[in-house]
Each structure stands twice: as structure tokens, then as C-alpha cells.
Amino acid sequence: MAKAKAKKEENKKLVIVESPSKAKTINKYLGADYVVLASKGHLIDLPKSKLGVDVDKNFEPQYIPIRGKASIIKELKKAAQKSSAVYLAADPDREGEAIGWHIRNFLTTMETVPTIYRLRLNEITKPAIEEAIKSPSEVDLNMVNAQQARRVLDRLVGYGISPLLWKNIRRGLSAGRVQSVALRLIYEREKEIANFKPVEYWTLEADFLMEDGRVIRTKLAKVDGEKPDLKTQADTQALITRIQSADFRVSAVLHREKSKKPPMPFTTSKLQQEAYKQLRFGARKTMSIAQGLYEGVEIGESGPVGLITYMRTDSKRISPEAKAEAAKFIQQTYGEKYLAQGERDTSSKQKIQDAHEAIRPTSAFRTPEQVKTYLTPEQFKLYKLIWEDFMASQMASALYRETSVEIAGNNVIFRATGTETLFDGYTKVYEEAADEDKKEGPTEGEEAEVVNPNKLSGIIEGQKATWKEPLPEQHFTQPPPRYTDASMVKTLEEMGIGRPSTYAPTLETIQARHYVKKENGRFFLAELGNLVLELLMKNFPNILDYEFTAKMETELDQVESGEQEWRKVIGDFYTPFKDTLAEAEKLMGEEKSRIEQVTDIPCEKCGQMMIVKWGRHGKFLACSKYPECQNTKSLKETMDGSIQVDTDTKTDEKCPKCGADMVVKMGRFGKFLACSRYPECKTAKPISLGIKCPLGCGGEVVSRGSRRGVFYGCNKYPDCKFISWYKPVNRPCPQCSSPYLVDKYLKTLGPHIACPNKECDYKEFPKQEATTGGATPAS
């Protein structure tokens, strides 16, 4: 009996995936003849303690088991020995291929080696798994080599440059091919903003009284046949004077029909952009949620189901089966007229990895509402976004009729335009978010006032229009906006820098290193980031070059397609890099004296002068005799740039633990209270803003810090859960009596004070009177 049981176990087939949740989903579909185990990510990698690449032996990687993974390797070997076949089902990308390759390599060292296959699952559904099992493939060595090339390349750059940053600035800093170029984008945007000079310009709208008594608001469109160019108030007033007594008549009534095409199905980049714009999800958060939706979610009694296809892709292609199912759903739900007509071109101008489909739901009939009760709120939001985008991409275009009325007098034309929907098409399901970073200023196509199309019905050419009221408005051109997750991902993709798997980790890294900080969703260059970037640009211009970085990405793609040999790609890069590294080591040594600025502040312990050094939370003063003398001080910089000791400010408050005075100190997230006897007593707490908690718990609002930055909460947390990402202002709303207001910044409105009550639209603007109704005063 025991022998029969053992024999039965040996006839089982082993499937190896990365994550336990994915293993659970696949196990449900395969049944008792299969054992599904998870590697929990990579098992083999380069060592952390050294370079791990033998540059003298043609860049041979020196792989070792990852610390803590020995037991998993042992478990997989043991299971493989009992199996008739092994299926490597890691994710269908370069990283997944490398995971499978490393597993295959250590399994082939066993005495008895089962047959080893590769499964690539674009979606984790029963039909997809059964089809993959019927026709398994081999490990793709070209994909493996592309992953090895990226890993070795990044290791050579990171382990080559990072120690120079440690030596000259501080430990824990890093440099990388893609992260440093991303940082350069933010650095250059800051320079653009700093150098930006606002330019004044004016627009002119006018109300006209028509013969039938209706009033139409229009916008200046042409002056003497040219686009208007009103630079000053004087220019604008001169034009008003010229035309205020003119005989105005309707010179043209134009009608045209236009269509709006549906969006393409999501690539990784587009998903990250739309998730940020519509849901305010960062790139990392988006990919984490998408990974869970791909690997499988418990859907009632049916168990775990993979809800979306693989989420790391730059392809817009959709399988014929998915198209057919979507068409069936659209026809049944909305009617045949909503079906897309003809095939869409899903090709890309850029070279892409087209092995996967675009991101889509695994079933068009699994609507967001059907699965809502089984998903977390964030999973539901992202799944709904993916489902709606995919369904819209398979639907017909929306059709519109645009009516333009032009009113002319004294060779000046005003225009009003109205648009009515003839057929809603794909917009019945979904519309993409507007571009938040659209440049402000006079642009083409905006020389018309957009009005309700019913306002323009019945107007005919030659009809008299009476000038009623001019509405001039002053504007100033705006600097380019700082990057968001969405605009960073879009820019990196357009420049060919990075790939679907690297966008989110890149943005995460530059934040984790404190090179940039995020405020209201936008990236600001931190002082440390500025220092690091300038050092890198001076000493490693190639690494920071956009075209060079994009070229390296193309060469890695060519390794995957078999057009290039990976060791040659690394060799061509490393030869000049090695020389640059040696030269940089000399030059950056000379930079250290500039970075570690010597002050005229003596150390009170040994008498030597204090110097400026960098720490995890910014600059501080340290004794120049370190490590013999380890005295340090907080510093502050005056308006003229001089350095002073930032002395702790005493308060009237006493330490609740030891009774000593509490003092104000500066930390990573701003000022806080600490015991003056630190480090003997480590009592610390946030400083109250003097605002009573709006939830009425008797607590006060304080500033706190998190990985996402500064936020504001009640000092009675966790008993009270009040939080706000905007800084509270200690006065009530005059409109709804909310106990406090908040200090906000929006690109469309700029800095302003607003009521946090969603039902109230009270706002105040700098140097402006308070307004209600959400109106934005003229700039």
C-alpha cells in the first residue's frame, strides 16, 4: 500500500511559480495530478557583499543562492525528485525567464533529472493553463541573456559609482543607469522653472446681443486676418476702443461632424499614467495591485481567479478570442451599433516586446460590479479602470457635431463654438483623463468660446449682433509643471529609457534615496539630489546621457531577439566606463573639500573647526577630527548662505518621563519636541498646530511623517483616526462653519486656502478677496 502511494506521488507533475497566491490559483485548475510550489521570487542572484562579476573572464556572473532561500531550493529539489515532469511557470518576462533558468540549472545537478518544461501564462485562467500544459516550451536563453545583461550592466554601474558617492557625500547613496537619468529629468525641470520668466498676455471675450434677444458669449479669434496677440492692457484697450462702435454681424455659421476614436488597450506605461490621473495611484502601488489581480483573487465559491492578463507589457495587441468575447458582450449589452468597425492598428513606432497582449480583463463578462464584493476598494478601482478601458477600446468611435458662429466687425472676428453628441460610442463606458500638464498660455485652437450648442441654433449669416460688454482678462505664461508619476512614466517611455518592469522601481528608488521629495503628487528636487546629480553629470556624462541610455535599452532588446551577444554589449560599454571611473575617482576626491565645507565654528569638545557633512536626514555639523572626536551639531543656513549652529529652542513643556525641559528639534519631517536630556532620555513627540481635532475627541492636530511625506493627524492617534494630507489652517470656514481650513495647491488654481468639507466650495487666493462658488479670480 505504501509503495503504491509512493509510486503515485512520483507520477505527479511539479509546477513552480513565483508567488504563493499564484500557486493557489493554478493549483485549483490543475487538480490532484499536479503539485504547485512557489519559489517566492528569485532564488539565485549576484552576491550583495561584492561586485559578483568577473570582468577578466568575459563578465562571468558569480551567482550564489540568496540568503534565506536555501530551504526553498531544498524543497523544490525534493519535490522534483518525486515528479515525472517539472513545469517552470514564472512570469512571462525576462525576470521570470531568469528565475526559471536558475531553477532548471540547480535541478539538473540532481542524479535523476525529470523532464523540465517552460510554461508562459499571459493569464491565469483554466483555458490558458490547460493550453500551456498541452504545448509547453523551453527556457528562452535569449530572454535569460537579456536579463543577465541588464543585471550585470546595472551591477557594474551601481557598484562602480555608488562607492564614490559614499566616500564623497555619505554612505547609502546609489547611482544607476535608469534612476540617474530619471533624476536628471527632474533636475533639468527644476532649472527650467528657476529660469522661467513669466510673460504677460491678454485674452478678450465679448457678449453680443442677438436679434432674437439671446446673449452669446464669444472669444476673440482674429484681428486683421491674424491670430490675436495682445501683450498688454494697453494693446487690449486699444482694440476695444477700435471695435466698440463697429457694426457687428454674423459672418459665418459653420457645421462639421467629427469623430473621436476610442483609447487603445492599456500597456504598462498607459495603465500607470491613467491610474495616477484618475485614481491618484503611484506607479509602485498600481503595479502591486495589478500583480494581485493577475495572480488571482478569491471569487466566492469558485475560488481564486486571475482577473487580468499579465501587467508588464508594452504591446497593444489583443488575442482574437478576447476580441470575439468583447464583441459578444458589447452587442448583448449595448447593441450592435456600439461595435468597433474594422481592425485597429496596434503597431508601435518604437521597438516593443510583443510577446504579451495588452492588459485586459480575462473575461469581458466578468464586470466590475459582479466582482466588487470580493475585491478591496483599491483592487476594485483598478480592475474597473482596466475593464472599462478594454471594453471601450473594442467599441465604436463617438460622433459629434460642432457648430461655430463667427461675428465680425471692423476686420475683427469673435467666435463661439458649441458641440453636441450625435452618438456616444465608447464614451458610454469610459473616457481617458484629461492631460493635467497641458501647457498654460495662448495656444492654437483656443480662439473660440465653448458654449451650449442650443445657444447657437437658429443663427444665420448676416444677422445683426450688438456689442454688449467686453470682458478682457490678464494672464501670465506659466513655467513647465513639475513631474508626476504619470508624466515621468510617459516621458521615460517616449525617450526609450527603461522598460515596463523598471518604471515603478525607478521612481521608488529616487524617493527612497531622498534625491527627490513629493508634494501634492509632484516631484521636487531635494538638495541631496541636486548635489548627487551635479557630481554625476560632471564625472559620468555618458551615464547621464539620454540617447546613450536609450541606446543601451535598444541593445538589451536586441540581445533578447538574438541580434546581439550579451557579453559583447557589456564589453563595449565597460571598456570606456572603466577609464571614466578611474578618472572620476581622482576628480571627485578634489570635490570632497567643496562638499565638506569647513566652517569657522569651533568644536567645543576639542577646539577643531566643524565641517558640513551629509547624513540620512540632510546636512549637519561634525568635528573635522572625526573619528577621534565624534561631536555633531544641527545646523541652519542664513539668508546670506552662512552656516550657524541650530540651537535647540527651549519650551515651557516638561518631559513626561524625566521632568527635564522639552526642546524643539528639526527632523526628517520638520520640527518636533524632544527631551533636552537626549540621548539619556529619548522622549519625543510632534508639535501641536494649536488646532482642536475636528472630530471632537479633545485632541489637537499635529504634523506627522510617513513614507509618503508629511501629513497631519490627531495627537490622540490611534484612538482618534483624523488625518489630512493638507496643512490645516486654524480658523473656521466662513461659509459652512467647518472648524478649520486647509492650505492647498492645485495646478489649475495655484496656491489657495480651501474648506475641507466636500459639500462646501469656499476658497481664498493670495492677495485676493475670498470667493465662493468655486470661481477663480483673474490673475
CSV table of C-alpha atoms in Angstrom, one decimal, residues 443-596:
chain,number,residue,atom,x,y,z
A,443,THR,CA,-2.3,78.1,-27.9
A,444,GLU,CA,-3.7,77.1,-31.3
A,445,GLY,CA,-7.3,76.0,-31.5
A,446,GLU,CA,-8.5,78.0,-28.4
A,447,GLU,CA,-9.8,81.1,-30.3
A,448,ALA,CA,-13.4,80.3,-29.5
A,449,GLU,CA,-15.7,80.4,-26.5
A,450,VAL,CA,-17.2,77.0,-25.8
A,451,VAL,CA,-20.9,77.4,-25.3
A,452,ASN,CA,-24.0,75.2,-25.1
A,453,PRO,CA,-24.8,74.2,-28.7
A,454,ASN,CA,-28.5,75.1,-28.2
A,455,LYS,CA,-27.4,78.7,-27.7
A,456,LEU,CA,-26.3,78.8,-31.3
A,457,SER,CA,-29.3,77.1,-33.0
A,458,GLY,CA,-31.2,79.3,-35.5
A,459,ILE,CA,-28.4,81.8,-36.0
A,460,ILE,CA,-27.9,82.7,-39.7
A,461,GLU,CA,-25.3,84.6,-41.6
A,462,GLY,CA,-25.9,88.3,-42.0
A,463,GLN,CA,-27.8,88.5,-38.7
A,464,LYS,CA,-27.0,91.7,-36.7
A,465,ALA,CA,-25.1,91.3,-33.4
A,466,THR,CA,-24.9,94.2,-30.9
A,467,TRP,CA,-21.7,94.6,-28.9
A,468,LYS,CA,-22.9,94.4,-25.3
A,469,GLU,CA,-19.8,94.0,-23.0
A,470,PRO,CA,-16.1,93.5,-23.4
A,471,LEU,CA,-14.5,91.0,-21.0
A,472,PRO,CA,-10.7,91.5,-21.0
A,473,GLU,CA,-8.6,89.3,-18.8
A,474,GLN,CA,-4.9,89.4,-17.9
A,475,HIS,CA,-2.8,86.2,-17.9
A,476,PHE,CA,0.8,85.2,-17.4
A,477,THR,CA,2.5,82.3,-19.0
A,478,GLN,CA,3.3,79.5,-16.5
A,479,PRO,CA,6.5,77.6,-16.0
A,480,PRO,CA,6.5,73.9,-17.1
A,481,PRO,CA,4.9,71.8,-14.4
A,482,ARG,CA,6.9,69.5,-12.1
A,483,TYR,CA,6.7,65.9,-13.0
A,484,THR,CA,4.1,63.5,-11.5
A,485,ASP,CA,4.2,59.7,-11.6
A,486,ALA,CA,2.1,59.8,-14.8
A,487,SER,CA,4.3,62.4,-16.6
A,488,MET,CA,7.5,60.8,-15.5
A,489,VAL,CA,6.5,57.4,-16.9
A,490,LYS,CA,5.2,59.0,-20.1
A,491,THR,CA,8.5,60.9,-20.6
A,492,LEU,CA,10.7,57.9,-19.9
A,493,GLU,CA,8.7,55.7,-22.3
A,494,GLU,CA,8.8,58.4,-25.0
A,495,MET,CA,12.6,58.7,-24.6
A,496,GLY,CA,13.0,54.9,-24.8
A,497,ILE,CA,14.5,54.9,-21.2
A,498,GLY,CA,13.6,51.9,-19.1
A,499,ARG,CA,11.1,49.2,-19.8
A,500,PRO,CA,7.6,48.2,-18.4
A,501,SER,CA,9.2,46.4,-15.5
A,502,THR,CA,11.5,49.3,-14.5
A,503,TYR,CA,9.3,52.4,-14.4
A,504,ALA,CA,7.9,51.9,-10.9
A,505,PRO,CA,11.1,50.7,-9.2
A,506,THR,CA,13.0,53.7,-10.7
A,507,LEU,CA,10.6,56.2,-9.2
A,508,GLU,CA,10.6,54.4,-5.9
A,509,THR,CA,14.4,54.4,-5.7
A,510,ILE,CA,15.0,58.1,-6.2
A,511,GLN,CA,12.4,58.8,-3.5
A,512,ALA,CA,13.9,56.2,-1.1
A,513,ARG,CA,17.4,57.8,-1.5
A,514,HIS,CA,15.9,61.2,-0.7
A,515,TYR,CA,17.0,62.6,-4.0
A,516,VAL,CA,13.5,63.9,-4.6
A,517,LYS,CA,10.5,64.7,-2.4
A,518,LYS,CA,6.9,64.5,-3.3
A,519,GLU,CA,4.5,67.4,-2.6
A,520,ASN,CA,0.9,67.2,-3.8
A,521,GLY,CA,1.8,64.4,-6.1
A,522,ARG,CA,4.7,66.2,-7.8
A,523,PHE,CA,8.4,65.6,-7.7
A,524,PHE,CA,10.6,68.3,-6.2
A,525,LEU,CA,14.4,68.0,-6.4
A,526,ALA,CA,15.9,67.7,-3.0
A,527,GLU,CA,19.2,69.4,-2.1
A,528,LEU,CA,20.9,66.0,-1.8
A,529,GLY,CA,19.6,65.0,-5.3
A,530,ASN,CA,20.9,68.2,-6.7
A,531,LEU,CA,24.4,67.6,-5.2
A,532,VAL,CA,24.5,64.0,-6.4
A,533,LEU,CA,23.2,64.8,-9.9
A,534,GLU,CA,25.8,67.6,-10.5
A,535,LEU,CA,28.6,65.3,-9.4
A,536,LEU,CA,27.4,62.6,-11.8
A,537,MET,CA,26.9,64.9,-14.7
A,538,LYS,CA,30.4,66.3,-14.3
A,539,ASN,CA,32.1,63.0,-14.0
A,540,PHE,CA,29.9,60.5,-15.8
A,541,PRO,CA,28.3,62.4,-18.7
A,542,ASN,CA,27.7,59.2,-20.7
A,543,ILE,CA,25.7,57.5,-18.0
A,544,LEU,CA,23.5,60.6,-17.7
A,545,ASP,CA,23.1,61.0,-21.4
A,546,TYR,CA,19.5,60.4,-22.6
A,547,GLU,CA,20.5,59.0,-26.0
A,548,PHE,CA,23.2,56.8,-24.6
A,549,THR,CA,20.8,55.3,-22.1
A,550,ALA,CA,18.1,54.7,-24.7
A,551,LYS,CA,20.6,53.0,-27.0
A,552,MET,CA,21.6,50.6,-24.2
A,553,GLU,CA,17.9,49.7,-23.8
A,554,THR,CA,17.7,49.0,-27.5
A,555,GLU,CA,20.8,46.8,-27.3
A,556,LEU,CA,19.2,44.8,-24.5
A,557,ASP,CA,16.2,44.3,-26.7
A,558,GLN,CA,18.5,43.1,-29.4
A,559,VAL,CA,20.0,40.6,-27.0
A,560,GLU,CA,16.5,39.2,-26.4
A,561,SER,CA,15.7,39.0,-30.1
A,562,GLY,CA,19.1,37.2,-30.7
A,563,GLU,CA,20.6,40.0,-32.8
A,564,GLN,CA,23.3,40.8,-30.2
A,565,GLU,CA,25.5,38.7,-27.9
A,566,TRP,CA,25.2,39.9,-24.4
A,567,ARG,CA,28.8,39.7,-23.3
A,568,LYS,CA,29.8,41.9,-26.3
A,569,VAL,CA,27.2,44.5,-25.3
A,570,ILE,CA,28.7,44.6,-21.8
A,571,GLY,CA,32.2,44.7,-23.1
A,572,ASP,CA,31.5,47.6,-25.5
A,573,PHE,CA,30.1,49.5,-22.5
A,574,TYR,CA,32.7,48.6,-19.9
A,575,THR,CA,35.9,49.5,-21.7
A,576,PRO,CA,35.2,53.3,-21.8
A,577,PHE,CA,33.3,53.1,-18.5
A,578,LYS,CA,36.4,51.7,-16.6
A,579,ASP,CA,38.5,54.6,-17.8
A,580,THR,CA,35.9,57.1,-16.8
A,581,LEU,CA,35.6,55.5,-13.4
A,582,ALA,CA,39.3,55.8,-12.7
A,583,GLU,CA,39.4,59.5,-13.8
A,584,ALA,CA,36.3,60.2,-11.7
A,585,GLU,CA,37.8,58.8,-8.6
A,586,LYS,CA,40.6,61.4,-8.8
A,587,LEU,CA,38.3,64.3,-9.7
A,588,MET,CA,35.7,63.5,-7.1
A,589,GLY,CA,38.3,63.4,-4.4
A,590,GLU,CA,39.0,67.0,-5.2
A,591,GLU,CA,35.3,67.7,-4.9
A,592,LYS,CA,35.1,66.5,-1.3
A,593,SER,CA,36.6,69.7,0.0
A,594,ARG,CA,33.8,71.7,-1.6
A,595,ILE,CA,31.1,69.3,-0.4
A,596,GLU,CA,32.5,69.1,3.2
